[in-house]
Short mmCIF file of C-alpha atoms in Angstrom, two decimals:
data_model
loop_
_atom_site.label_atom_id
_atom_site.label_comp_id
_atom_site.label_asym_id
_atom_site.label_seq_id
_atom_site.Cartn_x
_atom_site.Cartn_y
_atom_site.Cartn_z
CA GLN C 1 0.00 0.00 0.00
CA VAL C 2 1.42 3.35 -1.08
CA GLN C 3 1.44 5.60 1.97
CA LEU C 4 3.23 8.12 4.14
CA VAL C 5 2.85 8.07 7.92
CA GLU C 6 4.06 10.95 10.07
CA SER C 7 4.95 10.75 13.74
CA GLY C 8 6.71 12.75 16.43
CA GLY C 9 4.30 15.60 16.98
CA GLY C 10 3.23 16.80 20.40
CA LEU C 11 3.21 19.67 22.87
CA VAL C 12 6.44 21.62 23.29
CA LYS C 13 7.32 24.86 25.04
CA PRO C 14 8.45 27.94 23.12
CA GLY C 15 12.15 27.68 22.42
CA GLY C 16 12.02 23.89 22.52
CA SER C 17 12.83 21.27 19.90
CA LEU C 18 11.00 18.42 18.22
CA ARG C 19 11.88 15.89 15.53
CA LEU C 20 9.21 14.73 13.12
CA SER C 21 9.46 11.51 11.14
CA CYS C 22 7.67 10.30 8.05
CA ALA C 23 7.72 6.61 7.12
CA ALA C 24 7.18 5.79 3.45
CA SER C 25 5.95 2.49 2.08
CA GLY C 26 4.66 0.97 -1.14
CA PHE C 27 6.94 2.90 -3.49
CA THR C 28 10.66 3.39 -4.14
CA PHE C 29 11.29 6.18 -1.65
CA SER C 30 14.82 6.89 -2.89
CA ASP C 31 13.46 7.89 -6.33
CA TYR C 32 11.45 10.84 -5.05
CA TYR C 33 11.97 14.37 -3.84
CA MET C 34 10.03 14.97 -0.62
CA SER C 35 8.59 17.94 1.25
CA TRP C 36 7.11 19.08 4.53
CA ILE C 37 3.99 21.25 4.40
CA ARG C 38 2.13 22.60 7.40
CA GLN C 39 -1.34 23.88 8.22
CA ALA C 40 -2.04 26.04 11.25
CA PRO C 41 -5.38 25.33 12.97
CA GLY C 42 -8.22 26.61 10.79
CA LYS C 43 -5.78 28.08 8.28
CA GLY C 44 -4.42 27.33 4.83
CA LEU C 45 -1.42 25.35 3.64
CA GLU C 46 2.18 26.57 3.93
CA TRP C 47 5.15 24.88 2.26
CA VAL C 48 7.99 24.39 4.77
CA SER C 49 10.89 22.51 3.17
CA ASN C 50 12.05 20.32 0.26
CA ILE C 51 14.77 17.71 -0.08
CA SER C 52 16.09 16.03 -3.21
CA SER C 53 16.09 12.26 -3.62
CA SER C 54 19.78 11.94 -2.71
CA SER C 55 19.75 14.73 -0.07
CA SER C 56 21.96 16.88 -2.31
CA TYR C 57 19.54 19.79 -2.31
CA THR C 58 17.39 21.27 0.43
CA ASN C 59 15.21 24.38 0.51
CA TYR C 60 13.36 26.15 3.30
CA ALA C 61 10.63 28.72 3.69
CA ASP C 62 11.92 32.00 5.10
CA SER C 63 9.71 31.49 8.16
CA VAL C 64 11.72 28.42 9.27
CA LYS C 65 15.16 29.00 7.73
CA GLY C 66 17.92 28.58 10.29
CA ARG C 67 15.62 26.80 12.76
CA PHE C 68 14.40 23.71 10.88
CA THR C 69 16.46 21.01 9.16
CA ILE C 70 15.08 18.49 6.69
CA SER C 71 16.83 15.16 6.17
CA ARG C 72 16.15 11.66 4.94
CA ASP C 73 17.43 8.10 5.29
CA ASN C 74 16.73 6.21 2.09
CA ALA C 75 17.82 2.91 3.66
CA LYS C 76 15.05 3.35 6.22
CA ASN C 77 12.52 4.87 3.80
CA SER C 78 12.18 7.80 6.15
CA LEU C 79 11.98 11.58 6.02
CA TYR C 80 12.70 13.82 9.00
CA LEU C 81 12.20 17.40 10.14
CA GLN C 82 14.29 18.64 13.04
CA MET C 83 12.61 21.71 14.50
CA ASN C 84 14.54 23.94 16.91
CA SER C 85 13.76 27.28 18.57
CA LEU C 86 10.06 26.62 18.19
CA ARG C 87 7.60 29.49 18.34
CA ALA C 88 3.88 29.69 18.94
CA GLU C 89 3.38 30.43 15.25
CA ASP C 90 4.90 27.03 14.39
CA THR C 91 1.78 25.38 15.84
CA ALA C 92 0.29 23.36 12.99
CA VAL C 93 -0.40 19.98 11.51
CA TYR C 94 2.74 18.95 9.65
CA TYR C 95 2.32 16.85 6.52
CA CYS C 96 4.99 15.04 4.59
CA ALA C 97 4.33 14.92 0.88
CA ARG C 98 5.82 13.35 -2.22
CA LYS C 99 6.74 15.44 -5.23
CA GLY C 100 5.14 14.48 -8.52
CA LEU C 101 6.76 14.92 -11.94
CA GLU C 102 6.87 18.65 -11.21
CA TRP C 103 6.61 20.41 -7.84
CA TYR C 104 3.04 19.45 -7.12
CA PHE C 105 2.37 16.89 -4.39
CA ASP C 106 0.78 13.62 -5.43
CA LEU C 107 0.90 11.74 -2.12
CA TRP C 108 0.35 13.12 1.37
CA GLY C 109 0.51 11.64 4.84
CA ARG C 110 -2.24 12.13 7.41
CA GLY C 111 -0.19 14.68 9.31
CA THR C 112 1.10 15.09 12.86
CA LEU C 113 0.09 17.93 15.16
CA VAL C 114 2.74 20.15 16.70
CA THR C 115 1.58 22.51 19.45
CA VAL C 116 3.97 25.15 20.78
CA SER C 117 2.66 26.57 24.02
CA SER C 118 3.81 27.32 27.54
CA ASP X 1 7.17 35.21 -3.23
CA ILE X 2 4.35 34.58 -5.68
CA GLN X 3 1.01 35.32 -4.05
CA MET X 4 -2.04 33.22 -4.88
CA THR X 5 -5.54 34.63 -4.39
CA GLN X 6 -8.62 32.44 -4.57
CA SER X 7 -12.20 33.55 -4.97
CA PRO X 8 -14.69 33.17 -3.56
CA SER X 9 -13.62 32.25 -0.02
CA THR X 10 -16.89 30.41 0.52
CA LEU X 11 -19.34 29.09 -2.03
CA SER X 12 -22.82 27.76 -1.29
CA ALA X 13 -24.13 25.32 -3.87
CA SER X 14 -26.54 22.43 -4.36
CA VAL X 15 -26.00 18.92 -5.62
CA GLY X 16 -25.97 19.00 -9.41
CA ASP X 17 -24.76 22.61 -9.66
CA ARG X 18 -21.88 23.66 -11.87
CA VAL X 19 -19.24 25.23 -9.64
CA THR X 20 -16.27 27.41 -10.63
CA ILE X 21 -13.42 28.51 -8.37
CA THR X 22 -10.88 31.11 -9.48
CA CYS X 23 -7.22 31.40 -8.56
CA ARG X 24 -5.07 34.40 -9.49
CA ALA X 25 -1.28 34.59 -9.32
CA SER X 26 0.63 37.78 -8.55
CA GLN X 27 2.84 37.13 -11.58
CA SER X 28 2.84 34.73 -14.49
CA ILE X 29 3.27 31.10 -13.52
CA ARG X 30 2.64 29.72 -17.02
CA THR X 31 0.74 26.48 -16.25
CA TRP X 32 2.60 25.54 -13.07
CA LEU X 33 -0.57 25.20 -11.03
CA ALA X 34 -2.23 22.42 -9.07
CA TRP X 35 -5.60 22.06 -7.34
CA TYR X 36 -6.27 20.07 -4.16
CA GLN X 37 -9.38 18.99 -2.27
CA GLN X 38 -9.30 18.79 1.52
CA LYS X 39 -11.98 17.41 3.82
CA PRO X 40 -12.03 18.14 7.57
CA GLY X 41 -9.34 16.25 9.45
CA LYS X 42 -7.88 14.78 6.27
CA ALA X 43 -4.83 15.45 4.14
CA PRO X 44 -5.19 17.36 0.88
CA LYS X 45 -5.81 15.26 -2.23
CA LEU X 46 -4.36 16.19 -5.61
CA LEU X 47 -7.04 16.79 -8.26
CA ILE X 48 -5.39 18.70 -11.10
CA TYR X 49 -1.75 19.44 -12.01
CA ASP X 50 -0.11 21.51 -14.73
CA ALA X 51 -3.29 23.63 -14.68
CA SER X 52 -5.44 21.18 -16.63
CA SER X 53 -4.18 17.61 -16.23
CA LEU X 54 -6.50 15.35 -14.26
CA GLU X 55 -4.79 13.21 -11.64
CA SER X 56 -5.37 9.49 -12.06
CA GLY X 57 -8.50 8.30 -10.29
CA VAL X 58 -10.09 11.74 -10.01
CA PRO X 59 -13.62 11.92 -11.46
CA SER X 60 -13.95 13.61 -14.84
CA ARG X 61 -16.45 16.14 -13.46
CA PHE X 62 -13.37 18.02 -12.20
CA SER X 63 -11.51 20.13 -14.73
CA GLY X 64 -8.94 22.89 -14.67
CA SER X 65 -8.06 25.64 -17.09
CA GLY X 66 -6.00 28.79 -17.41
CA SER X 67 -2.45 29.99 -17.88
CA GLY X 68 -0.34 32.95 -16.89
CA THR X 69 -2.09 34.53 -13.92
CA GLU X 70 -5.72 33.35 -14.09
CA PHE X 71 -6.90 29.82 -13.44
CA THR X 72 -10.18 28.07 -12.77
CA LEU X 73 -11.29 24.81 -11.23
CA THR X 74 -14.70 23.63 -12.44
CA ILE X 75 -16.90 20.91 -11.02
CA SER X 76 -19.43 20.17 -13.75
CA SER X 77 -22.10 18.59 -11.54
CA LEU X 78 -21.53 18.88 -7.80
CA GLN X 79 -21.81 15.60 -5.88
CA PRO X 80 -22.25 15.09 -2.12
CA ALA X 81 -18.61 13.95 -1.83
CA ASP X 82 -17.43 17.26 -3.30
CA PHE X 83 -18.36 19.44 -0.31
CA ALA X 84 -14.89 20.32 0.91
CA THR X 85 -12.25 23.03 0.83
CA TYR X 86 -10.24 23.53 -2.35
CA TYR X 87 -6.73 24.98 -2.62
CA CYS X 88 -4.66 26.08 -5.57
CA GLN X 89 -0.85 25.82 -5.47
CA GLN X 90 1.72 27.41 -7.73
CA TYR X 91 5.05 25.71 -8.35
CA SER X 92 6.70 28.18 -10.69
CA GLY X 93 8.86 29.29 -7.74
CA PHE X 94 8.91 27.87 -4.24
CA SER X 95 5.41 26.57 -3.64
CA THR X 96 2.70 28.86 -2.37
CA PHE X 97 -0.95 28.06 -1.85
CA GLY X 98 -4.15 30.03 -2.14
CA GLN X 99 -6.12 30.69 1.02
CA GLY X 100 -8.76 28.11 0.15
CA THR X 101 -12.37 28.02 -1.06
CA LYS X 102 -14.91 26.22 1.08
CA VAL X 103 -17.74 24.64 -0.91
CA GLU X 104 -20.71 24.21 1.39
CA ILE X 105 -24.24 22.91 1.04
CA LYS X 106 -26.79 25.55 0.07
#
C-alpha cells in the first residue's frame, strides 16, 4: 500500500525542539523528492521545506530558515524534520508529501500535530 | 514570493450545480498550477496538475483551465462527496498556496 505516515508531533514549550518523522511504504522512496507542508489550525497550507532524492539539495521557507532542518534516510525509507527554537506560530499539523513529476504533491501523509505553548 | 488569491472564499451550492473557483497569481506562472481537495481532518488530495491535467482516479467532473495569472477549477455537476475546501498551489517558484475556497451545502 502506497502511503506516508508521520509521527513525532506533540506539545512543546516555546524555544524547545522536536523531531518529526515520516515513514514511506509501497513505493521506491529513494526515487522521489520529498517535502514538509504545514497547516495552522483553521488556516491554509504553507510549504515548509524540500529535499532532493539523494539529499543533495534542500530548501526552506523564510519562516523556518535557520531553525528547521530536513533530512532523509533512504535505507530506512524515512523523512525527517528537526525543529529547533520553536515558536507559537509554528503550531500546525505537519504533513509530509511526495513530489510528482513537477513540484506538485501527489501523495500526502495524514499529518502530525505540533503545538507550541507554555 | 508569488502570491495566490482564490475567490470566492466560501461558495454555497446544491448537488448538481456547476461550480467554478478562481485562482489568481501575482505574476505569471505559465501552467505551473495544481488544485487540491481537503476534507475536515484529512490530508489534501491532488485533483489537477499543470493547470489542466487530471490526476489518475479523479472523477472527470473536475476540470482545470488557465495559464499565466488566471486559473479556474470547475466541477461540472456537484456531488455530495465534493463538499470540501479547495486549494490552488503554484510551483513556478517555491510553492505557495491560495487561502482556500470552502464549498458548502446551500
